[in-house]
Amino acid sequence: MAQQDAFANGQQKKPSASSPGIPWRTRIVLSLVSAVTDYSRRQNGTVNRRLLNIFGLKTPSNPNPVNGVKSFDVTVDPSRNLWFRLFVPTTDESRNLISLPILVFFHGGGFVYLSADTKTYDAVCRRFARKTPAVVVSVNYRLAPEHRYPAQYDDGFDVLKFLDNENNRGILPENVDLNCCFLAGDSAGGNLAHHVAKRASELTSKFDSLKVIGLVAIQPFFGGEERTEAESRLAGIDVLVSVPRTDWMWKAFLPPGEGMDRDHEVINVSGPRAVDISKLEFPATMVVVGGFDSLQDWQRRYYEWLKKSGKEAYLSEYPTMVHAFYIFPELPESTQLILEIKDFIHKQCSKVVKN
């Protein structure tokens, strides 16, 4: 791993490798996920949810502590099936802390797949809650193509408003600090986290207690009309991400209409139609990039755009890793990234304490 402008740890970028540094078992899992994803896509642009439910492993919430974390499902709006899974650490360390940060997490899946109760994401959020430690809110937002843009962003922002509402404060532990709120997500969730953070930083989006002070974009799903060097170079090597797949997902995500192409500001965030965020109180952002992720060029452009916009931004690179590597706990880089995110969160929270 290498970091640019991040935490001054002095590490240098590792030489590029000819193939991803992941075991065969992990590659097989990624291949199976890719196959199910492809088979679920219909020619008419819809998704075979029945097929996905057969292969999708889900985990119920558990109010009894498991590995130092308990979880509950909280309904925000039953009319649109908007809910989140709340993860509360129960370790001695977390109980003894005066305050705990809150991490609002958005799962990946190209805006089309997966959910907050998917087994993999349940496990990831438990790790975040335990290792940071933090209270984690994993949002179950609406999926495309049944619900197109901006439904996902509306859902994400409405969860923040729900958490800020004093009437809902009883669902959170007493030592949670809403002034130390972080948004995080991987892939499509990273895209979603960015846009929810942007909306939260606008003058029209004032909260009573909640303040978003950090954003963790883990291999965020951005794109554009252009075909980048990485997208071409990694064709056939990147098992999970491919141009045909991402093109289909973006088409499923955007509603029809003029200007609804891949250079739309919500997809190509740093492109020709980028929104000017220079005057917004945008949170400090950590951008995670994998060396075998086809989306890496878009992610680096996003980091550079944040810096040019005058924002505090950190780039963390894992040169031998593929898209979604961090959800596999058997990879040392997965643990490394979670610890790095922990450091980022603590660093930003310490600034709040000093102020």
mmCIF file of C-alpha atoms in Angstrom:
data_model
loop_
_atom_site.group_PDB
_atom_site.id
_atom_site.type_symbol
_atom_site.label_atom_id
_atom_site.label_comp_id
_atom_site.label_asym_id
_atom_site.label_seq_id
_atom_site.Cartn_x
_atom_site.Cartn_y
_atom_site.Cartn_z
ATOM 1 C CA MET A 1 0.000 0.000 0.000
ATOM 2 C CA ALA A 2 1.008 3.574 -0.551
ATOM 3 C CA GLN A 3 -0.542 6.798 0.542
ATOM 4 C CA GLN A 4 -0.268 10.259 -0.942
ATOM 5 C CA ASP A 5 -0.635 13.185 1.489
ATOM 6 C CA ALA A 6 -1.977 10.750 4.071
ATOM 7 C CA PHE A 7 -0.803 10.481 7.661
ATOM 8 C CA ALA A 8 2.856 11.094 6.713
ATOM 9 C CA ASN A 9 3.845 7.484 7.192
ATOM 10 C CA GLY A 10 6.658 7.621 4.663
ATOM 11 C CA GLN A 11 5.636 4.487 2.779
ATOM 12 C CA GLN A 12 6.382 4.318 -0.926
ATOM 13 C CA LYS A 13 4.247 2.863 -3.674
ATOM 14 C CA LYS A 14 4.997 -0.763 -4.435
ATOM 15 C CA PRO A 15 6.066 -1.684 -7.951
ATOM 16 C CA SER A 16 3.182 -2.626 -10.225
ATOM 17 C CA ALA A 17 2.514 -6.361 -10.562
ATOM 18 C CA SER A 18 1.463 -8.335 -13.615
ATOM 19 C CA SER A 19 -1.478 -9.957 -11.815
ATOM 20 C CA PRO A 20 -3.587 -9.228 -8.721
ATOM 21 C CA GLY A 21 -2.182 -10.283 -5.366
ATOM 22 C CA ILE A 22 -5.167 -12.353 -4.291
ATOM 23 C CA PRO A 23 -5.475 -16.110 -3.648
ATOM 24 C CA TRP A 24 -7.331 -18.431 -6.022
ATOM 25 C CA ARG A 25 -10.166 -18.918 -3.556
ATOM 26 C CA THR A 26 -10.910 -15.194 -3.645
ATOM 27 C CA ARG A 27 -10.680 -15.145 -7.448
ATOM 28 C CA ILE A 28 -13.197 -17.984 -7.684
ATOM 29 C CA VAL A 29 -15.646 -16.106 -5.443
ATOM 30 C CA LEU A 30 -15.265 -12.982 -7.581
ATOM 31 C CA SER A 31 -15.845 -15.023 -10.750
ATOM 32 C CA LEU A 32 -19.025 -16.535 -9.293
ATOM 33 C CA VAL A 33 -20.317 -13.106 -8.279
ATOM 34 C CA SER A 34 -19.615 -11.820 -11.797
ATOM 35 C CA ALA A 35 -21.416 -14.756 -13.389
ATOM 36 C CA VAL A 36 -24.548 -14.344 -11.258
ATOM 37 C CA THR A 37 -24.521 -10.607 -11.953
ATOM 38 C CA ASP A 38 -24.375 -11.164 -15.709
ATOM 39 C CA TYR A 39 -27.046 -13.861 -15.734
ATOM 40 C CA SER A 40 -29.421 -11.650 -13.731
ATOM 41 C CA ARG A 41 -29.420 -8.896 -16.355
ATOM 42 C CA ARG A 42 -32.289 -9.156 -18.828
ATOM 43 C CA GLN A 43 -32.202 -7.799 -22.374
ATOM 44 C CA ASN A 44 -35.127 -5.484 -21.634
ATOM 45 C CA GLY A 45 -33.074 -3.672 -18.988
ATOM 46 C CA THR A 46 -34.686 -5.273 -15.945
ATOM 47 C CA VAL A 47 -33.100 -7.517 -13.317
ATOM 48 C CA ASN A 48 -34.038 -11.059 -12.344
ATOM 49 C CA ARG A 49 -34.469 -10.488 -8.611
ATOM 50 C CA ARG A 50 -35.685 -14.049 -8.075
ATOM 51 C CA LEU A 51 -32.341 -15.409 -9.318
ATOM 52 C CA LEU A 52 -30.454 -12.975 -7.113
ATOM 53 C CA ASN A 53 -32.467 -14.016 -4.054
ATOM 54 C CA ILE A 54 -31.477 -17.643 -4.646
ATOM 55 C CA PHE A 55 -27.763 -16.856 -4.594
ATOM 56 C CA GLY A 56 -27.827 -13.863 -2.251
ATOM 57 C CA LEU A 57 -26.760 -14.833 1.262
ATOM 58 C CA LYS A 58 -28.379 -12.605 3.877
ATOM 59 C CA THR A 59 -27.870 -12.246 7.609
ATOM 60 C CA PRO A 60 -30.514 -11.123 10.116
ATOM 61 C CA SER A 61 -29.762 -8.476 12.705
ATOM 62 C CA ASN A 62 -28.823 -9.734 16.152
ATOM 63 C CA PRO A 63 -29.467 -7.769 19.373
ATOM 64 C CA ASN A 64 -27.158 -10.170 21.199
ATOM 65 C CA PRO A 65 -23.476 -9.256 20.971
ATOM 66 C CA VAL A 66 -21.516 -11.264 18.383
ATOM 67 C CA ASN A 67 -17.762 -10.642 18.323
ATOM 68 C CA GLY A 68 -18.276 -7.503 20.359
ATOM 69 C CA VAL A 69 -21.070 -5.984 18.238
ATOM 70 C CA LYS A 70 -24.875 -6.057 18.438
ATOM 71 C CA SER A 71 -27.201 -4.998 15.621
ATOM 72 C CA PHE A 72 -30.759 -3.784 15.070
ATOM 73 C CA ASP A 73 -32.827 -2.938 11.995
ATOM 74 C CA VAL A 74 -34.471 0.492 12.081
ATOM 75 C CA THR A 75 -37.248 1.589 9.719
ATOM 76 C CA VAL A 76 -37.049 5.139 8.352
ATOM 77 C CA ASP A 77 -39.870 5.106 5.777
ATOM 78 C CA PRO A 78 -41.872 1.889 5.261
ATOM 79 C CA SER A 79 -43.574 3.276 2.120
ATOM 80 C CA ARG A 80 -40.279 3.020 0.220
ATOM 81 C CA ASN A 81 -38.703 0.240 2.293
ATOM 82 C CA LEU A 82 -36.062 2.632 3.568
ATOM 83 C CA TRP A 83 -34.309 1.231 6.616
ATOM 84 C CA PHE A 84 -30.860 0.834 8.073
ATOM 85 C CA ARG A 85 -28.983 -1.711 10.138
ATOM 86 C CA LEU A 86 -27.506 -0.232 13.289
ATOM 87 C CA PHE A 87 -24.266 -1.767 14.605
ATOM 88 C CA VAL A 88 -23.310 -0.911 18.187
ATOM 89 C CA PRO A 89 -19.957 -2.020 19.611
ATOM 90 C CA THR A 90 -20.175 -3.685 23.016
ATOM 91 C CA THR A 91 -16.502 -4.168 23.856
ATOM 92 C CA ASP A 92 -15.070 -2.794 27.102
ATOM 93 C CA GLU A 93 -13.119 -0.260 25.057
ATOM 94 C CA SER A 94 -16.242 1.143 23.368
ATOM 95 C CA ARG A 95 -18.288 1.219 26.582
ATOM 96 C CA ASN A 96 -15.571 3.153 28.396
ATOM 97 C CA LEU A 97 -15.206 5.831 25.728
ATOM 98 C CA ILE A 98 -16.769 9.207 26.467
ATOM 99 C CA SER A 99 -17.930 9.487 22.866
ATOM 100 C CA LEU A 100 -18.182 7.291 19.790
ATOM 101 C CA PRO A 101 -18.137 8.547 16.193
ATOM 102 C CA ILE A 102 -20.991 7.549 13.915
ATOM 103 C CA LEU A 103 -20.257 6.015 10.519
ATOM 104 C CA VAL A 104 -23.064 6.051 7.938
ATOM 105 C CA PHE A 105 -22.238 3.328 5.428
ATOM 106 C CA PHE A 106 -23.571 2.751 1.895
ATOM 107 C CA HIS A 107 -23.090 -0.677 0.312
ATOM 108 C CA GLY A 108 -21.848 -1.261 -3.224
ATOM 109 C CA GLY A 109 -23.429 -3.140 -6.106
ATOM 110 C CA GLY A 110 -23.612 -0.694 -8.993
ATOM 111 C CA PHE A 111 -26.835 0.843 -7.598
ATOM 112 C CA VAL A 112 -28.554 -2.344 -8.819
ATOM 113 C CA TYR A 113 -27.436 -5.152 -6.514
ATOM 114 C CA LEU A 114 -26.967 -6.162 -2.854
ATOM 115 C CA SER A 115 -28.438 -4.759 0.364
ATOM 116 C CA ALA A 116 -27.615 -3.786 3.933
ATOM 117 C CA ASP A 117 -28.418 -7.307 5.140
ATOM 118 C CA THR A 118 -26.184 -9.040 2.601
ATOM 119 C CA LYS A 119 -23.931 -11.345 4.606
ATOM 120 C CA THR A 120 -20.740 -9.766 3.324
ATOM 121 C CA TYR A 121 -21.781 -6.234 4.231
ATOM 122 C CA ASP A 122 -23.109 -7.285 7.612
ATOM 123 C CA ALA A 123 -19.657 -8.714 8.359
ATOM 124 C CA VAL A 124 -17.836 -5.627 7.036
ATOM 125 C CA CYS A 125 -19.915 -3.239 9.134
ATOM 126 C CA ARG A 126 -19.343 -5.381 12.216
ATOM 127 C CA ARG A 127 -15.605 -5.056 11.635
ATOM 128 C CA PHE A 128 -15.909 -1.267 11.299
ATOM 129 C CA ALA A 129 -17.962 -1.036 14.504
ATOM 130 C CA ARG A 130 -15.570 -3.217 16.486
ATOM 131 C CA LYS A 131 -12.214 -2.052 15.129
ATOM 132 C CA THR A 132 -12.802 1.721 15.027
ATOM 133 C CA PRO A 133 -14.810 1.574 17.399
ATOM 134 C CA ALA A 134 -17.854 3.415 16.068
ATOM 135 C CA VAL A 135 -21.611 3.227 15.806
ATOM 136 C CA VAL A 136 -22.296 2.107 12.232
ATOM 137 C CA VAL A 137 -25.471 2.857 10.291
ATOM 138 C CA SER A 138 -25.683 0.671 7.164
ATOM 139 C CA VAL A 139 -28.299 2.140 4.806
ATOM 140 C CA ASN A 140 -30.636 -0.039 2.773
ATOM 141 C CA TYR A 141 -31.428 2.338 -0.093
ATOM 142 C CA ARG A 142 -33.674 1.686 -3.104
ATOM 143 C CA LEU A 143 -32.158 -0.050 -6.124
ATOM 144 C CA ALA A 144 -32.204 0.611 -9.873
ATOM 145 C CA PRO A 145 -33.664 0.031 -12.398
ATOM 146 C CA GLU A 146 -36.888 -0.166 -10.374
ATOM 147 C CA HIS A 147 -35.912 3.119 -8.703
ATOM 148 C CA ARG A 148 -33.691 5.430 -10.714
ATOM 149 C CA TYR A 149 -31.651 8.510 -9.857
ATOM 150 C CA PRO A 150 -32.066 10.468 -7.598
ATOM 151 C CA ALA A 151 -33.904 7.928 -5.383
ATOM 152 C CA GLN A 152 -30.677 6.532 -3.897
ATOM 153 C CA TYR A 153 -29.324 9.967 -2.955
ATOM 154 C CA ASP A 154 -32.675 10.996 -1.467
ATOM 155 C CA ASP A 155 -32.685 7.838 0.666
ATOM 156 C CA GLY A 156 -29.165 8.456 1.903
ATOM 157 C CA PHE A 157 -29.826 12.063 2.843
ATOM 158 C CA ASP A 158 -33.125 11.206 4.522
ATOM 159 C CA VAL A 159 -31.284 8.784 6.812
ATOM 160 C CA LEU A 160 -29.069 11.675 7.934
ATOM 161 C CA LYS A 161 -32.172 13.773 8.665
ATOM 162 C CA PHE A 162 -33.633 10.834 10.601
ATOM 163 C CA LEU A 163 -30.495 10.570 12.736
ATOM 164 C CA ASP A 164 -30.487 14.328 13.323
ATOM 165 C CA ASN A 165 -34.094 14.320 14.502
ATOM 166 C CA GLU A 166 -34.148 14.562 18.298
ATOM 167 C CA ASN A 167 -37.236 12.339 18.438
ATOM 168 C CA ASN A 168 -35.168 9.442 17.048
ATOM 169 C CA ARG A 169 -32.200 9.928 19.362
ATOM 170 C CA GLY A 170 -33.280 7.046 21.599
ATOM 171 C CA ILE A 171 -32.199 4.416 19.079
ATOM 172 C CA LEU A 172 -28.559 5.495 19.404
ATOM 173 C CA PRO A 173 -26.249 4.789 22.344
ATOM 174 C CA GLU A 174 -25.906 7.670 24.793
ATOM 175 C CA ASN A 175 -22.208 8.156 24.066
ATOM 176 C CA VAL A 176 -22.564 8.585 20.296
ATOM 177 C CA ASP A 177 -21.222 11.929 19.037
ATOM 178 C CA LEU A 178 -23.257 13.282 16.123
ATOM 179 C CA ASN A 179 -20.635 16.025 15.687
ATOM 180 C CA CYS A 180 -18.279 13.278 14.527
ATOM 181 C CA CYS A 181 -20.324 11.845 11.670
ATOM 182 C CA PHE A 182 -18.597 10.103 8.772
ATOM 183 C CA LEU A 183 -20.036 8.908 5.478
ATOM 184 C CA ALA A 184 -18.466 5.854 3.861
ATOM 185 C CA GLY A 185 -19.159 3.433 1.067
ATOM 186 C CA ASP A 186 -17.555 1.186 -1.491
ATOM 187 C CA SER A 187 -18.106 1.230 -5.249
ATOM 188 C CA ALA A 188 -21.625 2.637 -5.859
ATOM 189 C CA GLY A 189 -21.758 3.300 -2.133
ATOM 190 C CA GLY A 190 -18.682 5.508 -2.459
ATOM 191 C CA ASN A 191 -20.422 7.492 -5.193
ATOM 192 C CA LEU A 192 -23.527 7.744 -3.013
ATOM 193 C CA ALA A 193 -21.518 8.842 0.020
ATOM 194 C CA HIS A 194 -19.919 11.651 -2.011
ATOM 195 C CA HIS A 195 -23.227 13.042 -3.239
ATOM 196 C CA VAL A 196 -24.908 12.794 0.160
ATOM 197 C CA ALA A 197 -21.881 14.590 1.654
ATOM 198 C CA LYS A 198 -22.197 17.312 -0.986
ATOM 199 C CA ARG A 199 -25.876 17.793 -0.199
ATOM 200 C CA ALA A 200 -25.141 17.845 3.529
ATOM 201 C CA SER A 201 -22.497 20.552 3.036
ATOM 202 C CA GLU A 202 -24.836 22.904 1.175
ATOM 203 C CA LEU A 203 -26.299 25.903 3.000
ATOM 204 C CA THR A 204 -29.831 24.647 2.439
ATOM 205 C CA SER A 205 -29.066 21.403 4.309
ATOM 206 C CA LYS A 206 -28.633 22.484 7.891
ATOM 207 C CA PHE A 207 -28.803 19.962 10.727
ATOM 208 C CA ASP A 208 -29.534 20.607 14.386
ATOM 209 C CA SER A 209 -26.899 18.279 15.859
ATOM 210 C CA LEU A 210 -25.366 16.109 13.147
ATOM 211 C CA LYS A 211 -22.214 17.279 11.382
ATOM 212 C CA VAL A 212 -20.495 15.358 8.591
ATOM 213 C CA ILE A 213 -16.750 15.813 9.102
ATOM 214 C CA GLY A 214 -15.343 12.960 7.013
ATOM 215 C CA LEU A 215 -15.922 10.918 3.884
ATOM 216 C CA VAL A 216 -14.387 7.528 3.067
ATOM 217 C CA ALA A 217 -14.770 6.662 -0.629
ATOM 218 C CA ILE A 218 -13.597 3.068 -1.059
ATOM 219 C CA GLN A 219 -12.967 2.433 -4.755
ATOM 220 C CA PRO A 220 -15.915 4.700 -5.670
ATOM 221 C CA PHE A 221 -18.003 3.987 -8.756
ATOM 222 C CA PHE A 222 -17.502 6.944 -11.083
ATOM 223 C CA GLY A 223 -17.324 7.020 -14.862
ATOM 224 C CA GLY A 224 -17.790 8.997 -18.050
ATOM 225 C CA GLU A 225 -18.266 8.789 -21.791
ATOM 226 C CA GLU A 226 -14.507 8.441 -22.243
ATOM 227 C CA ARG A 227 -12.796 5.040 -22.093
ATOM 228 C CA THR A 228 -9.816 5.335 -19.769
ATOM 229 C CA GLU A 229 -6.445 3.658 -19.996
ATOM 230 C CA ALA A 230 -7.155 1.415 -17.006
ATOM 231 C CA GLU A 231 -10.518 0.315 -18.419
ATOM 232 C CA SER A 232 -8.780 -0.815 -21.610
ATOM 233 C CA ARG A 233 -5.663 -2.273 -19.986
ATOM 234 C CA LEU A 234 -7.555 -4.331 -17.411
ATOM 235 C CA ALA A 235 -10.209 -5.704 -19.768
ATOM 236 C CA GLY A 236 -10.232 -9.445 -19.147
ATOM 237 C CA ILE A 237 -8.058 -9.084 -16.039
ATOM 238 C CA ASP A 238 -10.444 -7.248 -13.731
ATOM 239 C CA VAL A 239 -12.917 -10.015 -12.907
ATOM 240 C CA LEU A 240 -15.570 -7.883 -11.232
ATOM 241 C CA VAL A 241 -15.613 -4.651 -13.251
ATOM 242 C CA SER A 242 -15.887 -4.387 -17.038
ATOM 243 C CA VAL A 243 -16.991 -1.685 -19.462
ATOM 244 C CA PRO A 244 -20.079 -3.606 -20.677
ATOM 245 C CA ARG A 245 -21.162 -4.182 -17.053
ATOM 246 C CA THR A 246 -20.675 -0.595 -15.923
ATOM 247 C CA ASP A 247 -22.350 0.788 -19.062
ATOM 248 C CA TRP A 248 -25.395 -1.374 -18.323
ATOM 249 C CA MET A 249 -25.476 -0.251 -14.687
ATOM 250 C CA TRP A 250 -25.287 3.426 -15.549
ATOM 251 C CA LYS A 251 -28.084 2.979 -18.085
ATOM 252 C CA ALA A 252 -30.184 1.246 -15.413
ATOM 253 C CA PHE A 253 -29.398 4.011 -12.925
ATOM 254 C CA LEU A 254 -30.184 7.133 -14.971
ATOM 255 C CA PRO A 255 -33.720 8.043 -16.024
ATOM 256 C CA PRO A 256 -34.240 8.773 -19.722
ATOM 257 C CA GLY A 257 -33.926 12.375 -20.817
ATOM 258 C CA GLU A 258 -31.654 15.037 -22.247
ATOM 259 C CA GLY A 259 -28.210 15.103 -20.644
ATOM 260 C CA MET A 260 -28.705 11.735 -18.970
ATOM 261 C CA ASP A 261 -25.462 10.201 -20.183
ATOM 262 C CA ARG A 262 -22.268 9.049 -18.491
ATOM 263 C CA ASP A 263 -20.913 12.613 -18.350
ATOM 264 C CA HIS A 264 -23.778 13.572 -16.046
ATOM 265 C CA GLU A 265 -22.414 15.293 -12.934
ATOM 266 C CA VAL A 266 -23.417 12.425 -10.647
ATOM 267 C CA ILE A 267 -21.359 9.930 -12.676
ATOM 268 C CA ASN A 268 -18.433 11.970 -14.012
ATOM 269 C CA VAL A 269 -18.118 14.066 -10.860
ATOM 270 C CA SER A 270 -14.856 15.702 -11.938
ATOM 271 C CA GLY A 271 -15.750 15.919 -15.640
ATOM 272 C CA PRO A 272 -16.969 18.664 -17.983
ATOM 273 C CA ARG A 273 -20.204 19.191 -16.043
ATOM 274 C CA ALA A 274 -18.672 18.961 -12.565
ATOM 275 C CA VAL A 275 -20.333 20.922 -9.774
ATOM 276 C CA ASP A 276 -18.243 23.655 -8.170
ATOM 277 C CA ILE A 277 -17.726 22.596 -4.552
ATOM 278 C CA SER A 278 -14.934 25.089 -3.804
ATOM 279 C CA LYS A 279 -17.191 27.234 -1.622
ATOM 280 C CA LEU A 280 -18.864 24.324 0.172
ATOM 281 C CA GLU A 281 -17.805 23.093 3.600
ATOM 282 C CA PHE A 282 -17.065 19.693 2.115
ATOM 283 C CA PRO A 283 -15.689 17.112 4.571
ATOM 284 C CA ALA A 284 -12.163 15.712 4.600
ATOM 285 C CA THR A 285 -12.089 12.794 2.175
ATOM 286 C CA MET A 286 -10.120 9.575 1.972
ATOM 287 C CA VAL A 287 -10.091 7.959 -1.488
ATOM 288 C CA VAL A 288 -9.088 4.291 -1.766
ATOM 289 C CA VAL A 289 -7.751 2.930 -5.078
ATOM 290 C CA GLY A 290 -6.814 -0.589 -6.156
ATOM 291 C CA GLY A 291 -4.129 -1.182 -8.775
ATOM 292 C CA PHE A 292 -6.232 -3.836 -10.536
ATOM 293 C CA ASP A 293 -9.492 -1.925 -10.391
ATOM 294 C CA SER A 294 -10.709 -0.766 -13.815
ATOM 295 C CA LEU A 295 -12.218 2.326 -12.182
ATOM 296 C CA GLN A 296 -8.899 3.588 -10.807
ATOM 297 C CA ASP A 297 -8.426 6.427 -13.328
ATOM 298 C CA TRP A 298 -11.812 7.896 -12.423
ATOM 299 C CA GLN A 299 -10.989 7.568 -8.732
ATOM 300 C CA ARG A 300 -7.630 9.340 -9.067
ATOM 301 C CA ARG A 301 -9.281 12.125 -11.057
ATOM 302 C CA TYR A 302 -11.788 12.484 -8.244
ATOM 303 C CA TYR A 303 -8.971 12.863 -5.707
ATOM 304 C CA GLU A 304 -7.203 15.451 -7.871
ATOM 305 C CA TRP A 305 -10.473 17.336 -8.356
ATOM 306 C CA LEU A 306 -11.010 17.492 -4.601
ATOM 307 C CA LYS A 307 -7.513 18.885 -4.123
ATOM 308 C CA LYS A 308 -7.973 21.472 -6.895
ATOM 309 C CA SER A 309 -11.270 22.453 -5.278
ATOM 310 C CA GLY A 310 -9.314 23.294 -2.124
ATOM 311 C CA LYS A 311 -10.541 20.336 -0.084
ATOM 312 C CA GLU A 312 -8.674 18.142 2.381
ATOM 313 C CA ALA A 313 -8.159 14.857 0.570
ATOM 314 C CA TYR A 314 -6.037 11.750 1.018
ATOM 315 C CA LEU A 315 -5.250 9.087 -1.562
ATOM 316 C CA SER A 316 -4.615 5.545 -0.374
ATOM 317 C CA GLU A 317 -3.390 3.071 -2.980
ATOM 318 C CA TYR A 318 -3.251 -0.712 -2.869
ATOM 319 C CA PRO A 319 -1.331 -1.528 -6.064
ATOM 320 C CA THR A 320 -1.965 -5.300 -6.160
ATOM 321 C CA MET A 321 -5.633 -5.237 -5.151
ATOM 322 C CA VAL A 322 -8.821 -5.685 -7.186
ATOM 323 C CA HIS A 323 -12.216 -3.990 -6.898
ATOM 324 C CA ALA A 324 -13.937 -4.822 -3.583
ATOM 325 C CA PHE A 325 -10.815 -6.439 -2.109
ATOM 326 C CA TYR A 326 -11.516 -5.169 1.397
ATOM 327 C CA ILE A 327 -14.645 -7.314 1.886
ATOM 328 C CA PHE A 328 -12.422 -10.423 1.969
ATOM 329 C CA PRO A 329 -11.043 -10.707 5.525
ATOM 330 C CA GLU A 330 -8.532 -13.355 4.447
ATOM 331 C CA LEU A 331 -6.555 -10.636 2.635
ATOM 332 C CA PRO A 332 -4.023 -8.797 4.841
ATOM 333 C CA GLU A 333 -4.770 -5.641 2.861
ATOM 334 C CA SER A 334 -8.378 -5.802 4.065
ATOM 335 C CA THR A 335 -7.321 -5.511 7.699
ATOM 336 C CA GLN A 336 -4.761 -2.881 6.759
ATOM 337 C CA LEU A 337 -7.407 -0.715 5.123
ATOM 338 C CA ILE A 338 -9.822 -0.948 8.040
ATOM 339 C CA LEU A 339 -7.054 0.134 10.409
ATOM 340 C CA GLU A 340 -6.186 2.985 8.062
ATOM 341 C CA ILE A 341 -9.817 4.119 8.046
ATOM 342 C CA LYS A 342 -9.762 3.950 11.843
ATOM 343 C CA ASP A 343 -6.756 6.294 11.881
ATOM 344 C CA PHE A 344 -8.486 8.684 9.483
ATOM 345 C CA ILE A 345 -11.606 8.797 11.655
ATOM 346 C CA HIS A 346 -9.641 9.373 14.848
ATOM 347 C CA LYS A 347 -7.600 12.116 13.187
ATOM 348 C CA GLN A 348 -10.696 14.015 12.082
ATOM 349 C CA CYS A 349 -12.452 13.556 15.418
ATOM 350 C CA SER A 350 -9.430 14.919 17.260
ATOM 351 C CA LYS A 351 -9.850 18.196 15.357
ATOM 352 C CA VAL A 352 -13.420 18.501 16.658
ATOM 353 C CA VAL A 353 -12.221 17.955 20.222
ATOM 354 C CA LYS A 354 -9.542 20.660 19.823
ATOM 355 C CA ASN A 355 -12.075 23.134 18.518
#
